[in-house]
Amino acid sequence: MSQPLRVGVAGLGTVGGGVVRLLREQADLLALRCGRPIVVVAASARDLKKKRDVDLSGIRLESDPMALATAKDIDVVVEVMGGSDGPARQLVEAAIANGKSLVTANKALLALHGAEIARLAEAKGTLLGFEASVAGGIPIIKALREGLVGNRVKRLYGILNGTCNYILTTMRETKRDFGDVLAEAQKLGYAEADPSFDIDGVDAAHKLSILAAAAFGAPVNFAGVHVEGIRRVGALDIAFAEELEYRIKLLGVARETENGIEQRVHPCMVSNKTPIAHVDGVFNAVVVEGDFVGTAMFQGRGAGAGPTASAVVADLVDVARGHGLPPFVVPTAKLSAKPVASIEKRRGAYYMRLMVLDRPGVIADITAALRDENVSLESMLQHGRSHGPNDSVPVVLVTHETEELAMRRAVTRIAALNTVIEPPNLIRIEDF
Ligand code: NAP
Ligand code: HSE
């Protein structure tokens, strides 16, 4: 059998521990499949005294991850520390500069520096893998790079954050409000102690920007993603969505349009007849629409030690086999920056939920604002008389397809009415 692939793992937390365990438990299978063993020779963590529930025997432990970048007995560095800059970025750049291949699960790093890191790896002739950075165990990067490579991607969209999907699913199933379910998700260890990256949509936006780069042949453009999180989705919205036969999901949507690349992450209403509406709990899903393949949907666990290690190891197997494909599907010199298509140009239907004073003429004022912006209504819901604060009632309006800019202008006017007592809650309806 040929020489083993010698691995250095930077980070022994959830993902790093999972990678070490998988490589140990599947050692024979992987050696057979690669034609050579994959062996962890060294690993690093901040606190080397911390008790880890993974067998680290025979692995050299380093307190400084940079030791992995320079070690002569390491062929490939696995970066699973996290953080878009600082130690993770320094390690990645140093490892590549030293001619080592690099595998990472770090979507924050790739979203901000992905194109540059890919360029460094290409210039050095080393391999770069980041399958684990998007949708955990779902092999979506490989799908775009290999299985779907014969297609022009027309659109892709997906549930890219398990924490948000868990919160929205639980709100619907238990009819509880956002804050309550978030606290539970934190207690169960799903959401981070500081959950803002998850619930404000930033984590999903990191992942979407990586997917869009691979799908559309452009450098990763995280700054070009329109991002809204799920804090404003209330129990009332979930209940109205059910009544209208929709489900609310935090989606990332990317499309190449005549105005450039559209990338957006926000809560969406999706018909409860679509498959993605039924991807619940901590599961992720990505749907790719290709010109020849049609619609392909990938579903699975987006986080956790096992699924994420599965993706990291797939990249390691590529390195072991010497499979050097361009990380973002085309060589970095051919990635071409494209304009950002403004969300203001989005055309689609909208759900708008208002809390209004229960007085004559209120609806006339609201519909006048919509009429003036040429926004046509499909339906309106109001149940019973006042039961909210200050004699208010919830009113829901569903529009026909319209341009986002017109909708925003109408919302600004509606929000200024003194009979509308809370900022309108606007949720885009996606027609999949
Ligand atoms: P984690 O459990 O917090 O583990 C991070 C590890 O890195 C720990 O072992 C920590 O050492 C070490 N570390 C952190 N900062 C360091 C520093 N400055 N110097 C040296 N070591 C340092 O994180 P994780 O959940 O495994 O996530 C790792 C990466 O994978 C992140 O980029 C994350 O976004 C990504 N990811 C995670 C998941 C998931 O399900 N968790 C899924 C997909 C992608 P100590 O143990 O001593 O503190
Ligand atoms: N915080 C992420 C999520 C973990 O909830 O999906 C995996 O990227």
Short mmCIF file of C-alpha atoms and ligand atoms in Angstrom, two decimals:
data_model
loop_
_atom_site.label_atom_id
_atom_site.label_comp_id
_atom_site.label_asym_id
_atom_site.label_seq_id
_atom_site.Cartn_x
_atom_site.Cartn_y
_atom_site.Cartn_z
CA MET A 1 0.00 0.00 0.00
CA SER A 2 1.30 3.53 -0.73
CA GLN A 3 2.40 6.12 1.80
CA PRO A 4 -0.26 7.22 4.30
CA LEU A 5 -1.80 10.67 4.01
CA ARG A 6 -0.63 12.45 7.14
CA VAL A 7 -3.18 14.81 8.68
CA GLY A 8 -2.92 17.62 11.24
CA VAL A 9 -6.23 18.60 12.84
CA ALA A 10 -6.44 22.17 14.19
CA GLY A 11 -9.32 22.16 16.69
CA LEU A 12 -10.63 19.30 18.79
CA GLY A 13 -14.14 20.58 19.46
CA THR A 14 -17.36 19.22 17.99
CA VAL A 15 -16.05 18.88 14.43
CA GLY A 16 -12.37 18.13 15.14
CA GLY A 17 -13.33 15.41 17.64
CA GLY A 18 -15.73 13.94 15.09
CA VAL A 19 -13.05 13.89 12.40
CA VAL A 20 -10.55 12.10 14.65
CA ARG A 21 -13.21 9.56 15.62
CA LEU A 22 -14.35 8.91 12.06
CA LEU A 23 -10.79 8.48 10.78
CA ARG A 24 -10.09 5.96 13.54
CA GLU A 25 -13.32 3.99 13.25
CA GLN A 26 -13.33 3.84 9.45
CA ALA A 27 -9.56 3.49 8.99
CA ASP A 28 -9.73 0.17 7.10
CA LEU A 29 -12.61 1.25 4.88
CA LEU A 30 -10.90 4.52 4.00
CA ALA A 31 -7.55 2.83 3.30
CA LEU A 32 -9.34 0.48 0.92
CA ARG A 33 -11.19 3.29 -0.81
CA CYS A 34 -8.17 5.61 -1.12
CA GLY A 35 -5.53 2.96 -1.74
CA ARG A 36 -3.62 4.41 1.22
CA PRO A 37 -4.29 5.00 4.92
CA ILE A 38 -5.34 8.41 6.25
CA VAL A 39 -3.65 8.98 9.61
CA VAL A 40 -3.93 11.84 12.09
CA VAL A 41 -0.38 12.49 13.24
CA ALA A 42 -0.97 15.73 15.18
CA ALA A 43 -3.74 17.92 16.50
CA SER A 44 -4.07 21.23 18.30
CA ALA A 45 -6.46 22.89 20.73
CA ARG A 46 -6.40 25.90 23.03
CA ASP A 47 -6.53 23.87 26.23
CA LEU A 48 -4.55 20.65 26.00
CA LYS A 49 -5.64 19.61 29.50
CA LYS A 50 -9.34 19.62 28.61
CA LYS A 51 -10.92 16.16 28.81
CA ARG A 52 -12.02 15.07 25.32
CA ASP A 53 -14.37 12.19 24.62
CA VAL A 54 -12.29 10.98 21.70
CA ASP A 55 -9.27 8.67 21.70
CA LEU A 56 -6.19 10.83 21.06
CA SER A 57 -3.61 8.09 21.64
CA GLY A 58 -0.72 8.21 19.18
CA ILE A 59 -1.56 11.79 18.16
CA ARG A 60 0.97 14.51 18.93
CA LEU A 61 -0.78 17.42 20.65
CA GLU A 62 0.26 21.00 19.93
CA SER A 63 -0.84 24.10 21.81
CA ASP A 64 -0.01 26.31 18.83
CA PRO A 65 -1.95 25.45 15.64
CA MET A 66 0.81 27.08 13.57
CA ALA A 67 2.99 24.09 14.47
CA LEU A 68 0.77 22.04 12.13
CA ALA A 69 1.41 24.43 9.26
CA THR A 70 5.16 23.98 9.50
CA ALA A 71 5.48 20.33 10.59
CA LYS A 72 7.46 18.23 8.11
CA ASP A 73 5.39 15.12 8.88
CA ILE A 74 2.02 16.66 7.88
CA ASP A 75 0.64 16.62 4.31
CA VAL A 76 -2.76 18.18 4.94
CA VAL A 77 -4.11 20.52 7.61
CA VAL A 78 -7.73 20.37 8.72
CA GLU A 79 -8.82 23.75 10.08
CA VAL A 80 -11.79 23.33 12.43
CA MET A 81 -11.18 26.12 14.92
CA GLY A 82 -13.57 28.75 13.52
CA GLY A 83 -13.46 32.53 13.10
CA SER A 84 -13.24 34.55 9.93
CA ASP A 85 -9.84 36.05 10.75
CA GLY A 86 -7.17 35.71 13.43
CA PRO A 87 -5.66 32.29 14.14
CA ALA A 88 -7.80 30.37 11.62
CA ARG A 89 -6.88 32.61 8.70
CA GLN A 90 -3.21 32.74 9.70
CA LEU A 91 -3.09 28.96 9.94
CA VAL A 92 -4.79 28.40 6.58
CA GLU A 93 -2.51 30.83 4.78
CA ALA A 94 0.62 29.46 6.43
CA ALA A 95 -0.31 25.84 5.72
CA ILE A 96 -0.89 26.61 2.03
CA ALA A 97 2.29 28.70 1.84
CA ASN A 98 4.14 25.64 3.16
CA GLY A 99 2.70 23.53 0.36
CA LYS A 100 0.15 21.64 2.46
CA SER A 101 -3.34 20.85 1.30
CA LEU A 102 -6.09 22.40 3.37
CA VAL A 103 -9.51 21.22 4.43
CA THR A 104 -11.82 23.49 6.41
CA ALA A 105 -15.38 23.62 7.76
CA ASN A 106 -15.09 27.35 8.38
CA LYS A 107 -17.81 29.12 6.41
CA ALA A 108 -17.14 32.50 8.05
CA LEU A 109 -13.53 32.40 6.81
CA LEU A 110 -14.52 31.32 3.30
CA ALA A 111 -17.35 33.83 3.01
CA LEU A 112 -14.93 36.67 3.64
CA HIS A 113 -11.69 35.35 2.14
CA GLY A 114 -12.71 32.34 0.02
CA ALA A 115 -11.57 33.64 -3.36
CA GLU A 116 -8.18 34.72 -2.01
CA ILE A 117 -7.61 31.40 -0.20
CA ALA A 118 -8.54 29.46 -3.35
CA ARG A 119 -6.11 31.62 -5.35
CA LEU A 120 -3.28 30.96 -2.86
CA ALA A 121 -3.95 27.20 -2.96
CA GLU A 122 -4.06 27.16 -6.76
CA ALA A 123 -0.84 29.17 -7.02
CA LYS A 124 0.87 26.73 -4.68
CA GLY A 125 -0.60 23.67 -6.38
CA THR A 126 -2.18 22.39 -3.17
CA LEU A 127 -5.73 21.11 -2.74
CA LEU A 128 -8.44 23.06 -0.92
CA GLY A 129 -11.61 21.39 0.36
CA PHE A 130 -14.54 23.02 2.17
CA GLU A 131 -17.43 20.59 1.75
CA ALA A 132 -18.22 20.81 5.48
CA SER A 133 -18.63 24.58 5.38
CA VAL A 134 -22.10 24.41 3.80
CA ALA A 135 -25.00 22.27 5.00
CA GLY A 136 -22.91 19.92 7.16
CA GLY A 137 -23.14 16.37 5.87
CA ILE A 138 -24.91 17.19 2.59
CA PRO A 139 -22.34 16.89 -0.25
CA ILE A 140 -23.57 20.00 -2.02
CA ILE A 141 -20.19 21.46 -2.98
CA LYS A 142 -19.25 18.18 -4.63
CA ALA A 143 -22.63 18.13 -6.33
CA LEU A 144 -22.00 21.56 -7.87
CA ARG A 145 -18.37 20.79 -8.71
CA GLU A 146 -18.92 17.28 -10.08
CA GLY A 147 -22.38 15.75 -10.37
CA LEU A 148 -24.12 18.86 -11.71
CA VAL A 149 -21.12 20.35 -13.53
CA GLY A 150 -22.78 20.01 -16.94
CA ASN A 151 -25.56 22.39 -15.97
CA ARG A 152 -25.98 26.12 -15.88
CA VAL A 153 -27.54 26.75 -12.49
CA LYS A 154 -30.62 28.89 -12.92
CA ARG A 155 -31.40 29.23 -9.24
CA LEU A 156 -30.52 27.58 -5.97
CA TYR A 157 -32.16 27.92 -2.60
CA GLY A 158 -32.13 26.17 0.70
CA ILE A 159 -32.53 25.86 4.42
CA LEU A 160 -28.96 26.53 5.47
CA ASN A 161 -29.24 27.04 9.22
CA GLY A 162 -30.42 24.21 11.43
CA THR A 163 -30.92 26.39 14.50
CA CYS A 164 -33.40 28.67 12.71
CA ASN A 165 -35.19 25.71 11.17
CA TYR A 166 -35.51 24.11 14.60
CA ILE A 167 -36.91 27.34 16.09
CA LEU A 168 -39.43 27.90 13.28
CA THR A 169 -40.51 24.24 13.31
CA THR A 170 -40.97 24.21 17.07
CA MET A 171 -42.89 27.50 17.02
CA ARG A 172 -45.30 25.96 14.53
CA GLU A 173 -45.66 22.64 16.32
CA THR A 174 -46.07 24.08 19.82
CA LYS A 175 -47.64 27.47 18.97
CA ARG A 176 -45.07 29.18 21.19
CA ASP A 177 -43.37 32.50 20.56
CA PHE A 178 -39.87 33.12 19.26
CA GLY A 179 -38.11 34.12 22.53
CA ASP A 180 -39.45 31.12 24.38
CA VAL A 181 -38.32 28.60 21.73
CA LEU A 182 -34.94 30.29 21.31
CA ALA A 183 -34.30 29.89 25.06
CA GLU A 184 -35.14 26.20 24.73
CA ALA A 185 -32.84 25.79 21.69
CA GLN A 186 -30.01 27.33 23.71
CA LYS A 187 -30.70 24.99 26.63
CA LEU A 188 -30.63 21.99 24.29
CA GLY A 189 -27.31 23.19 22.85
CA TYR A 190 -28.65 23.81 19.31
CA ALA A 191 -28.20 27.58 19.34
CA GLU A 192 -24.95 29.25 20.31
CA ALA A 193 -24.78 31.07 23.67
CA ASP A 194 -24.61 34.20 21.48
CA PRO A 195 -27.09 33.06 18.86
CA SER A 196 -26.99 36.17 16.70
CA PHE A 197 -25.02 34.58 13.82
CA ASP A 198 -27.72 31.93 13.55
CA ILE A 199 -30.94 33.88 14.12
CA ASP A 200 -29.91 37.07 12.35
CA GLY A 201 -29.22 35.07 9.18
CA VAL A 202 -25.46 35.68 9.07
CA ASP A 203 -24.50 31.98 9.19
CA ALA A 204 -26.94 31.18 6.37
CA ALA A 205 -25.58 34.15 4.39
CA HIS A 206 -22.01 32.88 4.79
CA LYS A 207 -23.11 29.53 3.35
CA LEU A 208 -25.20 31.06 0.56
CA SER A 209 -22.28 33.20 -0.62
CA ILE A 210 -20.09 30.08 -0.89
CA LEU A 211 -22.78 28.19 -2.81
CA ALA A 212 -23.42 31.12 -5.15
CA ALA A 213 -19.71 31.40 -5.98
CA ALA A 214 -19.55 27.70 -6.88
CA ALA A 215 -22.82 27.83 -8.82
CA PHE A 216 -22.24 31.03 -10.82
CA GLY A 217 -18.47 31.12 -11.29
CA ALA A 218 -17.98 34.36 -9.36
CA PRO A 219 -15.70 35.19 -6.43
CA VAL A 220 -17.44 34.73 -3.06
CA ASN A 221 -19.33 37.95 -2.37
CA PHE A 222 -20.68 37.87 1.17
CA ALA A 223 -21.13 41.66 1.18
CA GLY A 224 -23.55 41.22 -1.72
CA VAL A 225 -26.01 39.10 0.30
CA HIS A 226 -29.20 40.77 1.53
CA VAL A 227 -29.64 39.38 5.06
CA GLU A 228 -32.64 39.33 7.40
CA GLY A 229 -33.06 36.94 10.32
CA ILE A 230 -36.03 35.42 12.08
CA ARG A 231 -36.38 37.62 15.18
CA ARG A 232 -39.51 39.32 13.82
CA VAL A 233 -41.39 36.13 12.94
CA GLY A 234 -44.15 35.87 15.56
CA ALA A 235 -46.50 33.11 16.65
CA LEU A 236 -49.25 35.09 14.88
CA ASP A 237 -47.37 34.92 11.56
CA ILE A 238 -46.88 31.19 11.92
CA ALA A 239 -50.61 30.75 12.61
CA PHE A 240 -51.61 32.92 9.62
CA ALA A 241 -49.14 31.04 7.42
CA GLU A 242 -50.86 27.77 8.37
CA GLU A 243 -54.23 29.23 7.51
CA LEU A 244 -52.94 30.39 4.12
CA GLU A 245 -51.39 26.93 3.52
CA TYR A 246 -47.82 28.18 3.74
CA ARG A 247 -44.90 27.40 6.02
CA ILE A 248 -42.33 29.98 7.12
CA LYS A 249 -38.71 29.00 6.49
CA LEU A 250 -35.46 30.95 6.68
CA LEU A 251 -34.13 30.44 3.16
CA GLY A 252 -31.06 31.46 1.25
CA VAL A 253 -31.91 32.13 -2.40
CA ALA A 254 -29.38 32.82 -5.18
CA ARG A 255 -30.06 33.47 -8.85
CA GLU A 256 -28.22 34.89 -11.82
CA THR A 257 -30.40 37.64 -13.30
CA GLU A 258 -29.94 40.12 -16.13
CA ASN A 259 -28.97 42.67 -13.43
CA GLY A 260 -26.31 40.45 -11.86
CA ILE A 261 -26.31 37.88 -9.06
CA GLU A 262 -29.13 38.01 -6.56
CA GLN A 263 -28.28 36.60 -3.12
CA ARG A 264 -30.73 36.91 -0.25
CA VAL A 265 -31.39 35.31 3.11
CA HIS A 266 -34.69 36.05 4.87
CA PRO A 267 -37.82 34.38 6.21
CA CYS A 268 -39.97 33.13 3.33
CA MET A 269 -43.51 31.82 2.99
CA VAL A 270 -43.43 28.61 0.95
CA SER A 271 -46.44 26.61 -0.12
CA ASN A 272 -47.02 23.64 2.17
CA LYS A 273 -47.24 21.54 -1.00
CA THR A 274 -43.52 22.00 -1.76
CA PRO A 275 -40.99 19.44 -0.48
CA ILE A 276 -38.84 22.09 1.21
CA ALA A 277 -41.78 23.15 3.39
CA HIS A 278 -41.54 19.73 5.05
CA VAL A 279 -37.83 19.85 5.89
CA ASP A 280 -38.18 20.34 9.62
CA GLY A 281 -36.22 20.56 12.84
CA VAL A 282 -32.43 20.84 12.59
CA PHE A 283 -32.37 19.45 9.03
CA ASN A 284 -30.95 21.42 6.10
CA ALA A 285 -31.91 21.19 2.43
CA VAL A 286 -30.53 22.65 -0.78
CA VAL A 287 -32.46 22.77 -4.05
CA VAL A 288 -30.54 23.30 -7.29
CA GLU A 289 -32.34 24.14 -10.53
CA GLY A 290 -30.14 23.28 -13.49
CA ASP A 291 -30.91 23.73 -17.17
CA PHE A 292 -30.47 20.04 -18.02
CA VAL A 293 -31.00 18.23 -14.71
CA GLY A 294 -34.16 20.13 -13.75
CA THR A 295 -34.72 20.36 -10.01
CA ALA A 296 -32.49 18.39 -7.65
CA MET A 297 -33.03 18.50 -3.89
CA PHE A 298 -30.48 17.49 -1.27
CA GLN A 299 -31.54 17.02 2.33
CA GLY A 300 -29.72 15.98 5.48
CA ARG A 301 -28.17 17.02 8.74
CA GLY A 302 -26.53 20.42 8.53
CA ALA A 303 -24.49 20.25 11.71
CA GLY A 304 -23.16 18.03 14.46
CA ALA A 305 -20.00 15.95 14.88
CA GLY A 306 -20.94 12.99 12.65
CA PRO A 307 -22.38 14.77 9.59
CA THR A 308 -19.72 17.49 9.57
CA ALA A 309 -16.89 14.97 10.00
CA SER A 310 -18.38 12.98 7.12
CA ALA A 311 -17.95 16.02 4.85
CA VAL A 312 -14.43 16.85 6.11
CA VAL A 313 -13.33 13.27 5.49
CA ALA A 314 -14.77 13.32 1.95
CA ASP A 315 -12.37 16.19 1.23
CA LEU A 316 -9.50 14.29 2.85
CA VAL A 317 -10.23 11.33 0.60
CA ASP A 318 -9.99 13.63 -2.42
CA VAL A 319 -6.58 14.76 -1.18
CA ALA A 320 -5.50 11.16 -0.55
CA ARG A 321 -6.55 10.20 -4.06
CA GLY A 322 -4.90 13.29 -5.55
CA HIS A 323 -8.16 14.60 -6.97
CA GLY A 324 -7.41 18.23 -7.59
CA LEU A 325 -10.54 19.95 -8.87
CA PRO A 326 -10.94 23.73 -8.81
CA PRO A 327 -12.47 24.53 -5.41
CA PHE A 328 -15.04 26.96 -6.86
CA VAL A 329 -15.67 24.79 -9.94
CA VAL A 330 -13.65 26.98 -12.35
CA PRO A 331 -10.00 28.01 -11.95
CA THR A 332 -9.71 31.12 -9.76
CA ALA A 333 -8.37 33.24 -12.64
CA LYS A 334 -11.64 32.53 -14.47
CA LEU A 335 -13.91 33.54 -11.59
CA SER A 336 -15.52 36.74 -12.83
CA ALA A 337 -16.96 39.33 -10.48
CA LYS A 338 -20.56 40.11 -11.37
CA PRO A 339 -22.80 42.95 -10.26
CA VAL A 340 -25.09 42.50 -7.27
CA ALA A 341 -28.74 42.40 -8.31
CA SER A 342 -30.55 44.59 -5.80
CA ILE A 343 -33.34 42.99 -3.80
CA GLU A 344 -35.42 46.06 -4.71
CA LYS A 345 -35.83 44.47 -8.14
CA ARG A 346 -37.22 41.22 -6.73
CA ARG A 347 -40.62 40.43 -8.18
CA GLY A 348 -42.94 38.27 -6.13
CA ALA A 349 -45.89 38.17 -3.80
CA TYR A 350 -45.82 39.49 -0.24
CA TYR A 351 -47.49 38.70 3.06
CA MET A 352 -47.96 41.80 5.22
CA ARG A 353 -49.21 41.52 8.81
CA LEU A 354 -50.35 44.66 10.54
CA MET A 355 -51.61 45.45 14.02
CA VAL A 356 -54.26 48.13 13.49
CA LEU A 357 -56.78 49.97 15.63
CA ASP A 358 -60.21 48.48 15.06
CA ARG A 359 -61.79 51.63 13.56
CA PRO A 360 -63.81 52.39 10.41
CA GLY A 361 -61.70 53.55 7.46
CA VAL A 362 -58.43 51.91 8.53
CA ILE A 363 -58.44 49.37 5.71
CA ALA A 364 -59.34 52.09 3.20
CA ASP A 365 -56.17 54.03 4.14
CA ILE A 366 -54.04 50.90 3.86
CA THR A 367 -55.42 49.84 0.51
CA ALA A 368 -55.01 53.41 -0.79
CA ALA A 369 -51.27 53.19 -0.12
CA LEU A 370 -51.13 49.89 -1.99
CA ARG A 371 -53.23 51.25 -4.87
CA ASP A 372 -50.92 54.28 -5.24
CA GLU A 373 -47.97 51.94 -5.64
CA ASN A 374 -49.87 49.74 -8.07
CA VAL A 375 -49.77 46.79 -5.67
CA SER A 376 -52.72 44.47 -6.20
CA LEU A 377 -54.20 42.38 -3.37
CA GLU A 378 -54.93 38.70 -3.57
CA SER A 379 -56.55 38.29 -0.17
CA MET A 380 -57.07 39.84 3.24
CA LEU A 381 -57.64 38.21 6.64
CA GLN A 382 -59.08 39.72 9.81
CA HIS A 383 -60.68 37.61 12.49
CA GLY A 384 -63.24 39.01 14.91
CA ARG A 385 -62.93 42.28 16.75
CA SER A 386 -60.12 43.75 18.79
CA HIS A 387 -58.12 41.47 21.01
CA GLY A 388 -54.64 43.01 20.84
CA PRO A 389 -53.11 45.86 22.85
CA ASN A 390 -54.93 49.25 22.62
CA ASP A 391 -57.99 47.67 20.98
CA SER A 392 -55.86 46.48 18.07
CA VAL A 393 -56.47 43.62 15.68
CA PRO A 394 -54.11 41.75 13.39
CA VAL A 395 -54.83 42.19 9.69
CA VAL A 396 -53.05 40.19 7.03
CA LEU A 397 -52.80 41.24 3.40
CA VAL A 398 -51.45 38.99 0.66
CA THR A 399 -50.43 40.72 -2.56
CA HIS A 400 -50.17 39.55 -6.12
CA GLU A 401 -46.72 39.60 -7.72
CA THR A 402 -45.17 43.04 -7.47
CA GLU A 403 -41.76 44.71 -7.39
CA GLU A 404 -40.06 44.92 -3.99
CA LEU A 405 -39.36 48.64 -4.32
CA ALA A 406 -43.06 49.43 -4.83
CA MET A 407 -43.93 47.22 -1.87
CA ARG A 408 -41.39 48.96 0.33
CA ARG A 409 -42.76 52.39 -0.57
CA ALA A 410 -46.28 51.24 0.28
CA VAL A 411 -45.09 49.76 3.59
CA THR A 412 -43.40 53.04 4.55
CA ARG A 413 -46.69 54.89 4.00
CA ILE A 414 -48.69 52.26 5.85
CA ALA A 415 -46.29 52.28 8.81
CA ALA A 416 -46.79 56.03 9.13
CA LEU A 417 -50.59 55.75 9.55
CA ASN A 418 -51.53 56.49 13.17
CA THR A 419 -54.00 53.60 13.15
CA VAL A 420 -51.15 51.13 12.47
CA ILE A 421 -49.65 50.59 15.89
CA GLU A 422 -46.65 48.32 15.16
CA PRO A 423 -44.14 48.23 12.30
CA PRO A 424 -45.69 46.08 9.52
CA ASN A 425 -44.29 42.58 9.31
CA LEU A 426 -43.47 41.79 5.69
CA ILE A 427 -42.61 38.24 4.59
CA ARG A 428 -41.78 37.42 0.99
CA ILE A 429 -43.77 34.62 -0.62
CA GLU A 430 -41.60 32.37 -2.77
CA ASP A 431 -43.13 30.54 -5.70
CA PHE A 432 -41.17 27.28 -6.03
P1 NAP B 1 -15.78 24.17 18.74
O1 NAP B 1 -16.52 22.99 19.28
O2 NAP B 1 -15.88 25.47 19.48
O3 NAP B 1 -14.24 23.75 18.61
C1 NAP B 1 -13.24 24.66 18.26
C2 NAP B 1 -11.89 24.01 18.54
O4 NAP B 1 -10.87 24.88 18.10
C3 NAP B 1 -11.64 23.72 20.02
O5 NAP B 1 -10.97 22.51 20.19
C4 NAP B 1 -10.76 24.88 20.47
O6 NAP B 1 -9.88 24.52 21.51
C5 NAP B 1 -9.98 25.15 19.18
N1 NAP B 1 -9.62 26.57 19.07
C6 NAP B 1 -10.46 27.63 18.98
N2 NAP B 1 -9.78 28.77 18.90
C7 NAP B 1 -8.46 28.42 18.95
C8 NAP B 1 -7.26 29.16 18.94
N3 NAP B 1 -7.26 30.49 18.87
N4 NAP B 1 -6.09 28.48 19.00
C9 NAP B 1 -6.09 27.14 19.10
N5 NAP B 1 -7.20 26.37 19.12
C10 NAP B 1 -8.37 27.03 19.06
O7 NAP B 1 -16.21 24.48 17.24
P2 NAP B 1 -16.89 23.47 16.21
O8 NAP B 1 -18.36 23.46 16.44
O9 NAP B 1 -16.16 22.20 16.18
O10 NAP B 1 -16.68 24.28 14.83
C11 NAP B 1 -15.44 24.33 14.19
C12 NAP B 1 -15.59 24.96 12.82
O11 NAP B 1 -16.47 24.15 12.05
C13 NAP B 1 -16.21 26.35 12.80
O12 NAP B 1 -15.67 27.08 11.74
C14 NAP B 1 -17.68 26.08 12.54
O13 NAP B 1 -18.34 27.16 11.95
C15 NAP B 1 -17.58 24.92 11.60
N6 NAP B 1 -18.75 24.06 11.54
C16 NAP B 1 -19.26 23.54 12.69
C17 NAP B 1 -20.34 22.70 12.61
C18 NAP B 1 -20.92 22.09 13.86
O14 NAP B 1 -21.88 21.32 13.74
N7 NAP B 1 -20.41 22.34 15.04
C19 NAP B 1 -20.90 22.39 11.38
C20 NAP B 1 -20.35 22.91 10.20
C21 NAP B 1 -19.26 23.75 10.30
P3 NAP B 1 -10.42 24.14 22.97
O15 NAP B 1 -11.20 22.88 22.78
O16 NAP B 1 -9.24 23.93 23.81
O17 NAP B 1 -11.29 25.29 23.39
N1 HSE B 2 -25.00 27.08 13.57
C1 HSE B 2 -25.10 26.26 12.41
C2 HSE B 2 -26.55 25.83 12.23
C3 HSE B 2 -24.19 25.05 12.59
O1 HSE B 2 -27.38 26.02 13.14
O2 HSE B 2 -26.90 25.32 11.17
C4 HSE B 2 -23.66 24.44 11.34
O3 HSE B 2 -23.17 25.29 10.40
#
